[in-house]
Tab-separated table of C-alpha atoms and ligand atoms in Angstrom:
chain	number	residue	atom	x	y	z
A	213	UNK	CA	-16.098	-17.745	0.524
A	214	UNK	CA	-18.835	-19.041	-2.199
A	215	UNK	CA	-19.389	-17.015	-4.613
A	216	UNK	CA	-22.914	-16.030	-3.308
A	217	UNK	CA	-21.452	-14.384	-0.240
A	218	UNK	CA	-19.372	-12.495	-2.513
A	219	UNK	CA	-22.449	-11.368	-4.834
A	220	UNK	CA	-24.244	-10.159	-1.110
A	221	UNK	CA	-21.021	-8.159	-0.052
A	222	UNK	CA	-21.268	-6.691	-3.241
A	223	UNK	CA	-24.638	-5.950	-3.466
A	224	UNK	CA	-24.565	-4.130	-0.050
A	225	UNK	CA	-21.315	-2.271	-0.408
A	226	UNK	CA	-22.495	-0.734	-3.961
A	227	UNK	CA	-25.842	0.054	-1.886
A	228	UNK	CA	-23.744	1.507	0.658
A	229	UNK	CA	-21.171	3.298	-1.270
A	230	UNK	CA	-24.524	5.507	-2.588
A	231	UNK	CA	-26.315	5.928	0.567
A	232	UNK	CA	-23.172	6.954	2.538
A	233	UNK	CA	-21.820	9.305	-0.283
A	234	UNK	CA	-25.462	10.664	-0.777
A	235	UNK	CA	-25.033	11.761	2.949
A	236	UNK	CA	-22.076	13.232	2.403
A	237	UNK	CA	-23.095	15.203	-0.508
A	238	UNK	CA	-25.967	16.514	2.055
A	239	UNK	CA	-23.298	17.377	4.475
A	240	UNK	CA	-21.167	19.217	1.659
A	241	UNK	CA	-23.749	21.543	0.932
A	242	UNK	CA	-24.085	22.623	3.533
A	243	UNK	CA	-20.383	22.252	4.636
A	244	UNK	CA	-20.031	25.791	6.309
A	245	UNK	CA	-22.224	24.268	9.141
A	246	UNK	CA	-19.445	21.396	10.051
A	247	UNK	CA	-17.258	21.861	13.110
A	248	UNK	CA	-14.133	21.039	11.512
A	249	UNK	CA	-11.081	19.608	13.224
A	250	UNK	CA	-7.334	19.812	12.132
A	251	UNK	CA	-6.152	15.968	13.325
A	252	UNK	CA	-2.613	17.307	12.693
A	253	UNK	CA	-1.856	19.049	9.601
A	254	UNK	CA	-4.214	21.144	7.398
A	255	UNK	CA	-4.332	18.394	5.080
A	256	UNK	CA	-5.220	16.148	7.739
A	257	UNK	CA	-8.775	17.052	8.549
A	258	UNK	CA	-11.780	15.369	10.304
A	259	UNK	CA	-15.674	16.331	10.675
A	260	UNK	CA	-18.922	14.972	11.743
A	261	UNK	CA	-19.526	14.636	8.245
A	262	UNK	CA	-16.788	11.963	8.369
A	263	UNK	CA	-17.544	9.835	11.664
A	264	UNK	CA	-21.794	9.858	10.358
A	265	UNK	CA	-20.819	8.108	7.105
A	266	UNK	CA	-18.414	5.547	8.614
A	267	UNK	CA	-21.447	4.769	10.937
A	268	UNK	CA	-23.933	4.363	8.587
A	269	UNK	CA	-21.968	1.871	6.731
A	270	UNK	CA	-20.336	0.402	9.460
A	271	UNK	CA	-23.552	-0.438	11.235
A	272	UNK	CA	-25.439	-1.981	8.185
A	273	UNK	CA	-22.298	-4.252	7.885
A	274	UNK	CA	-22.478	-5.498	11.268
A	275	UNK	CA	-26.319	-5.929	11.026
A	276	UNK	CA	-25.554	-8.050	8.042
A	277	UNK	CA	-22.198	-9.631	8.639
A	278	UNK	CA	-21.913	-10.160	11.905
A	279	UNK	CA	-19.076	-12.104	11.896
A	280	UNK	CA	-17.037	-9.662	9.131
A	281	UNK	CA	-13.783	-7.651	10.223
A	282	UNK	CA	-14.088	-4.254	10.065
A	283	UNK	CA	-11.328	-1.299	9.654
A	284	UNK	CA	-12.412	2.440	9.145
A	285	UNK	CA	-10.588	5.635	9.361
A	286	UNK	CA	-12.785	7.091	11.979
A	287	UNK	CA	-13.433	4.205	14.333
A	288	UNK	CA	-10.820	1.679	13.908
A	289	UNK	CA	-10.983	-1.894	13.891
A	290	UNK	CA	-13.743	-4.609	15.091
A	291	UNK	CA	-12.426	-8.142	14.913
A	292	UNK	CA	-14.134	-10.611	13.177
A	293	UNK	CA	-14.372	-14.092	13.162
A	294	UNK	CA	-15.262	-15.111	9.359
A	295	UNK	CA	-11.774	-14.560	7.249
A	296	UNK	CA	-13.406	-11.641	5.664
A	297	UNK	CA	-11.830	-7.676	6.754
A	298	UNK	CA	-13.958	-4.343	5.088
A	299	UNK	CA	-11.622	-1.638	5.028
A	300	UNK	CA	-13.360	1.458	4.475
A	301	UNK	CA	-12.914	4.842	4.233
A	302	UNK	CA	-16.293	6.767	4.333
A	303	UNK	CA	-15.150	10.118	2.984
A	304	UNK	CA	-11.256	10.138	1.045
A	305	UNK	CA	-10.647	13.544	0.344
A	306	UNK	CA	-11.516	15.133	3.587
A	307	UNK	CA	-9.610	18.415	2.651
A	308	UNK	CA	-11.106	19.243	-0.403
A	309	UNK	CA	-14.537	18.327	0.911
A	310	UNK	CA	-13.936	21.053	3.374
A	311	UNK	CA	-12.786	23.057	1.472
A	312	UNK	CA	-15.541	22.937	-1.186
A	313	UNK	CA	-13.507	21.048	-3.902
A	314	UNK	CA	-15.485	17.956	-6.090
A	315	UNK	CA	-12.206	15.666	-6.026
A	316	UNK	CA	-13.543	13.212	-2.976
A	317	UNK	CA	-15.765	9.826	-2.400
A	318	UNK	CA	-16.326	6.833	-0.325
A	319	UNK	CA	-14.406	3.871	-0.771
A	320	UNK	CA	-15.074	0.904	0.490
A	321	UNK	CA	-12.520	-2.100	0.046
A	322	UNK	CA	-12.405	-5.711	1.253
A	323	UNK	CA	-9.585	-8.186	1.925
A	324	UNK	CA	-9.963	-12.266	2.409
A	325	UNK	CA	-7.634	-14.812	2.878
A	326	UNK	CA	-6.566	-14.339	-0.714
A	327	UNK	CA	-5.902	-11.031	-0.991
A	328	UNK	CA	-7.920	-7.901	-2.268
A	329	UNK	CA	-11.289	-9.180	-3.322
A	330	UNK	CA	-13.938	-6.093	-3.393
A	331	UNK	CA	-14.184	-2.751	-4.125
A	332	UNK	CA	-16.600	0.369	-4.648
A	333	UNK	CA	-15.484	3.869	-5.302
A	334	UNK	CA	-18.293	6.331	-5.648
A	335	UNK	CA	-17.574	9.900	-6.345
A	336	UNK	CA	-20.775	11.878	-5.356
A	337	UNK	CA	-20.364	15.116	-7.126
A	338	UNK	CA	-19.587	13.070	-10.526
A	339	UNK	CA	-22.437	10.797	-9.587
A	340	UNK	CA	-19.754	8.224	-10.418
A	341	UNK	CA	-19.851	4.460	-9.574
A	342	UNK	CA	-16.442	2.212	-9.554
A	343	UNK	CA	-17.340	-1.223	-8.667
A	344	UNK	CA	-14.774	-4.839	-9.059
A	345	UNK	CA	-14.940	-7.813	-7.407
A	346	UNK	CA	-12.070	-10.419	-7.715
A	347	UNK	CA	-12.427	-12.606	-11.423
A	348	UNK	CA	-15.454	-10.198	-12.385
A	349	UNK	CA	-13.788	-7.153	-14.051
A	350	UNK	CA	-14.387	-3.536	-12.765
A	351	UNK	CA	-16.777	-1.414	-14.255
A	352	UNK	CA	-17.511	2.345	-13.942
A	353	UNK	CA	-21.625	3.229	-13.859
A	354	UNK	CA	-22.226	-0.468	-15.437
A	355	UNK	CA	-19.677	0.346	-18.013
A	356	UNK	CA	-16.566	-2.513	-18.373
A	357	UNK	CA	-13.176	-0.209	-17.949
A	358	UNK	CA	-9.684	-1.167	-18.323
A	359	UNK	CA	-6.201	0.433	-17.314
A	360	UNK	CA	-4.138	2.145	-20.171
A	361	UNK	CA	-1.789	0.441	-22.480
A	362	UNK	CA	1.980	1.614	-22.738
A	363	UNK	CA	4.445	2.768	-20.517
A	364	UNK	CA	4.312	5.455	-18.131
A	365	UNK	CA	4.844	7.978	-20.541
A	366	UNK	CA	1.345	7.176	-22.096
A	367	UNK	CA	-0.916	8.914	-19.551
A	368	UNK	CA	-0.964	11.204	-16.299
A	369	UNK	CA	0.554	10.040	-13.061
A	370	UNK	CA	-1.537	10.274	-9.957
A	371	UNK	CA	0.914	11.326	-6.939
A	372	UNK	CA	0.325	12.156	-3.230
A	373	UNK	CA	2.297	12.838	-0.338
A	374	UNK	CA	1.347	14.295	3.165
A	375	UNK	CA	3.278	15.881	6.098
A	376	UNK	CA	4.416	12.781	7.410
A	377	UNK	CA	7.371	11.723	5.106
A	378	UNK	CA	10.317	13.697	4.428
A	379	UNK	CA	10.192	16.654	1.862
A	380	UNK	CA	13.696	15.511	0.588
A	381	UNK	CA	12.232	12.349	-0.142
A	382	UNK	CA	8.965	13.687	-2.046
A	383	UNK	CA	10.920	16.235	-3.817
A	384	UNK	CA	13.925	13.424	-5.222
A	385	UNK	CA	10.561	11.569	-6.215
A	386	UNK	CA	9.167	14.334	-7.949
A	387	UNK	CA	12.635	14.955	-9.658
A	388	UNK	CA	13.310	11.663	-10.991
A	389	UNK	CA	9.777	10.810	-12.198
A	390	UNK	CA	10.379	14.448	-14.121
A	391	UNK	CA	14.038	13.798	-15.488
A	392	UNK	CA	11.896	10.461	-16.799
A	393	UNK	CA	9.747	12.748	-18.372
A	394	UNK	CA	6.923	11.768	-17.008
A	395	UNK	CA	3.620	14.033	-16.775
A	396	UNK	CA	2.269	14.176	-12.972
A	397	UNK	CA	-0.634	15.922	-10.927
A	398	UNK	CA	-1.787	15.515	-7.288
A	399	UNK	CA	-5.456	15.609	-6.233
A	400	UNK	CA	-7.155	15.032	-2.751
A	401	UNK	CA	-7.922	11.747	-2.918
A	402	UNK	CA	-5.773	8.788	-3.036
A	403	UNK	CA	-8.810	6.360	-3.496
A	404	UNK	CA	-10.286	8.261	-6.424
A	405	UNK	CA	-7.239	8.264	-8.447
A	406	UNK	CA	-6.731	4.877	-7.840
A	407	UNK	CA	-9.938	4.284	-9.643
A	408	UNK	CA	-9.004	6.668	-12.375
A	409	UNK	CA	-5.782	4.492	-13.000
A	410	UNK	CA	-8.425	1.468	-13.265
A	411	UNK	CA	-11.008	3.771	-16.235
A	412	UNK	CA	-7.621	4.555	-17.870
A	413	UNK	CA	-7.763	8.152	-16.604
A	414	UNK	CA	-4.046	8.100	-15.120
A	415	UNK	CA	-1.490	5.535	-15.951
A	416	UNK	CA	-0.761	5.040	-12.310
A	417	UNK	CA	-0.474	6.209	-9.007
A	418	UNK	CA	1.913	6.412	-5.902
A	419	UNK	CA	2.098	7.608	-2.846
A	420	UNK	CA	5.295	6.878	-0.420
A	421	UNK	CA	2.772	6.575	3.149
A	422	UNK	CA	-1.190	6.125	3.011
A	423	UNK	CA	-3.386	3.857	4.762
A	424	UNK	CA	-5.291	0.682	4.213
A	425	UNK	CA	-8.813	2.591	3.431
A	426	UNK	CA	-7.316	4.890	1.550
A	427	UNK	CA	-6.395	1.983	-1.154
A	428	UNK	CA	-7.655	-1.203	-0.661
A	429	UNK	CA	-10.955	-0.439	-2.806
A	430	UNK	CA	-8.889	1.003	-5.933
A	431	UNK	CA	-6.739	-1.811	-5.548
A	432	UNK	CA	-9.167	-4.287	-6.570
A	433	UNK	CA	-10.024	-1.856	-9.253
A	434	UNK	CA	-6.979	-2.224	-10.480
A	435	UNK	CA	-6.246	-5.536	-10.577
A	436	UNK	CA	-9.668	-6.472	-12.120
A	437	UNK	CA	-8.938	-3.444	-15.066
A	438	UNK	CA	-4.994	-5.257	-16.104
A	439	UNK	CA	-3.227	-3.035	-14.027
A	440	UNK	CA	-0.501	-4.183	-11.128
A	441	UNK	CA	-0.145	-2.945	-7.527
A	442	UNK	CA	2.191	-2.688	-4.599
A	443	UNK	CA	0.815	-5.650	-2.395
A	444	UNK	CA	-0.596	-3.767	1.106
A	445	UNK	CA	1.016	-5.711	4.298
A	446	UNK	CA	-1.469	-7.982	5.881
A	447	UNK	CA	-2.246	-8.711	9.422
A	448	UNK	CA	-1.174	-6.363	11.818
A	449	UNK	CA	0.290	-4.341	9.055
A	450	UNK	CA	-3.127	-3.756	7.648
A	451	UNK	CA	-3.881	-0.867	10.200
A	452	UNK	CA	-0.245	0.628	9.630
A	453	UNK	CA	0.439	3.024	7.116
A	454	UNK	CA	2.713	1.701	3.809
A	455	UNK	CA	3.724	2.707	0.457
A	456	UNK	CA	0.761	2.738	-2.149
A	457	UNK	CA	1.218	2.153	-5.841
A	458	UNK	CA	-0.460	1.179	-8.706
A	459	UNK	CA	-0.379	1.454	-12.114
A	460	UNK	CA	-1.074	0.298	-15.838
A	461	UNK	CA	0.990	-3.074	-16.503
A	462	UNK	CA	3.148	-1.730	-18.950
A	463	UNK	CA	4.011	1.252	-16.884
A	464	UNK	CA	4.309	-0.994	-13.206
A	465	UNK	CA	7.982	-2.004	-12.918
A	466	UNK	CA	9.981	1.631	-14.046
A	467	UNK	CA	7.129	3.609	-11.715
A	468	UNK	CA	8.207	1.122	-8.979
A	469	UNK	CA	11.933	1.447	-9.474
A	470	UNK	CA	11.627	5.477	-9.648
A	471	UNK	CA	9.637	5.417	-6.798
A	472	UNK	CA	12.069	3.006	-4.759
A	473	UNK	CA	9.264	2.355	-2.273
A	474	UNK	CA	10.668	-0.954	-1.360
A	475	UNK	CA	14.095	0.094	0.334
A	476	UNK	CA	12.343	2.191	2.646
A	477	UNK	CA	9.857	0.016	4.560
A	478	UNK	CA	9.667	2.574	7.637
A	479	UNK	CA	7.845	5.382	6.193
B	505	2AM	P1	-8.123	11.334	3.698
B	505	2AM	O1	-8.684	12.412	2.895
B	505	2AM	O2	-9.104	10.236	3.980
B	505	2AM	O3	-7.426	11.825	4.942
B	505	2AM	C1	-4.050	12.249	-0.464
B	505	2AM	O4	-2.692	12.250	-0.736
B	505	2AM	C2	-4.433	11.037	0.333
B	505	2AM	O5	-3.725	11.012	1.574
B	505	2AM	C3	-5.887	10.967	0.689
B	505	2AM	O6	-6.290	9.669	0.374
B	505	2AM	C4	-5.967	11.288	2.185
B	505	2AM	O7	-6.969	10.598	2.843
B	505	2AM	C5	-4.630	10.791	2.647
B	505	2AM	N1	-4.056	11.491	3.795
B	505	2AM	C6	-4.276	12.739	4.238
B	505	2AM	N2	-3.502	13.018	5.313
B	505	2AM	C7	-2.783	11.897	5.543
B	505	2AM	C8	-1.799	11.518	6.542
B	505	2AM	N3	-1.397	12.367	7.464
B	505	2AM	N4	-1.261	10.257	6.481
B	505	2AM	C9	-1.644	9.401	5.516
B	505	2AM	N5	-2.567	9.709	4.567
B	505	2AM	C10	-3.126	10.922	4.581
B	506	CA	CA1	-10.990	9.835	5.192
């Protein structure tokens, strides 16, 4: 891909990342409206607020990219034919948008034959704009940001965990990164704290099972602000779930031993 086709993508997804999160923030307020659905769990939530965002972004993409790969949450994936996959997630944080809590945004990532190569973050209720593209840095509203320096003693961790993986597991997790003595919170939205590990808000992040929208944005971030990351599985793997992490450099290797994602490839 030139890098004019990469300055377009960009240009639309940070165009897109606003209009779909301003239409979320229209939904939010008035939220109480919303048929919600429980998918599974009550942390696993869906609304119409959810499938009108994906569309709106997914159907400017297509207009413009024709030939681009698309994967969403809400409506799956569209082949394409150009080496190019968006992987989007139009609202991360679906339970604390329903429930009326600021921690959420859109996120919308992109993969080429090389790997990670774009990503916006906007967070509506902060009115704040992560943007990277691969070899250009990441900034935050026009701002240059980098990860933090030091171990992973020398910030916050970001952790999540959902229904889906074993409560043993979490908990020996949770135990281990505490006998470490590390400091940890959890907050709705994987994608958002991704991008916080890439302003130097959290000195990483991990999360034993999320999906390819939920990270492929923030991953960018965080490659283009110093920090490392737990490669996502391409191909078919890209619309399976996987371990996430990511982190500051110097804090990378011991969160990724603690968190032993690697020996447990099936969750
Ligand atoms: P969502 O809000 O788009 O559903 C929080 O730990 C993260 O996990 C969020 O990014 C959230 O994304 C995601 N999440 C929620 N339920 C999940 C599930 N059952 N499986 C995988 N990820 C989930
Ligand atoms: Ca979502």
């Amino acid at each position: 891909m030139t890098n004019d086709m990469n300055a377009e993508r960009l240009k639309l997804a940070v165009d897109l990342a606003r209009r779909g999160g301003d239409l979320a923030l229209d939904y939010f307020r008035r939220r109480d409206a919303l048929v919600v659905e429980t998918k599974r769990h009550v942390t696993d939530l869906v609304s119409e607020a959810d499938r009108e965002v994906e569309t709106l972004i997914r159907d400017a993409l297509e207009k413009t990219f024709p030939e681009d790969a698309i994967l969403g949450e809400e409506h799956g994936l569209s082949e394409g034919s150009s080496g190019f996959t968006w992987v989007l997630d139009p609202i991360d944080g679906t339970a604390p948008y329903l429930n009326g809590l600021p921690g959420w945004c859109v996120s919308i990532g992109a993969r080429d034959g090389d790997g990670p190569v774009l990503g916006v973050i906007y967070a509506p209720i902060l009115d704040e704009l992560f943007v990277a593209c691969r070899g250009q840095g990441a900034t935050l509203n026009g701002e240059p940001i980098r990860a933090l320096d030091g171990d992973l003693r020398a910030g916050l961790l970001g952790i999540g965990a959902n229904d889906r993986v074993a409560s043993d597991r979490v908990g020996r997790m949770l135990t281990e990164l505490m006998d470490a003595g590390v400091g940890w919170m959890r907050y709705g939205s994987g994608a958002l704290m991704l991008a916080w590990v890439a302003a130097g808000r959290l000195v990483g992040y991990a999360e034993p099972r999320m999906n390819a929208w939920d990270c492929m944005a923030g991953y960018v971030l965080i490659l283009e602000a110093g920090g490392r990351i737990l490669p996502f599985p391409d191909g078919p793997g890209l619309t399976l779930p996987a371990p996430v992490l990511g982190a500051s450099a110097g804090a990378y290797d011991e969160l990724r031993d603690i968190c032993d994602f690697g020996s447990a490839p099936d969750w």
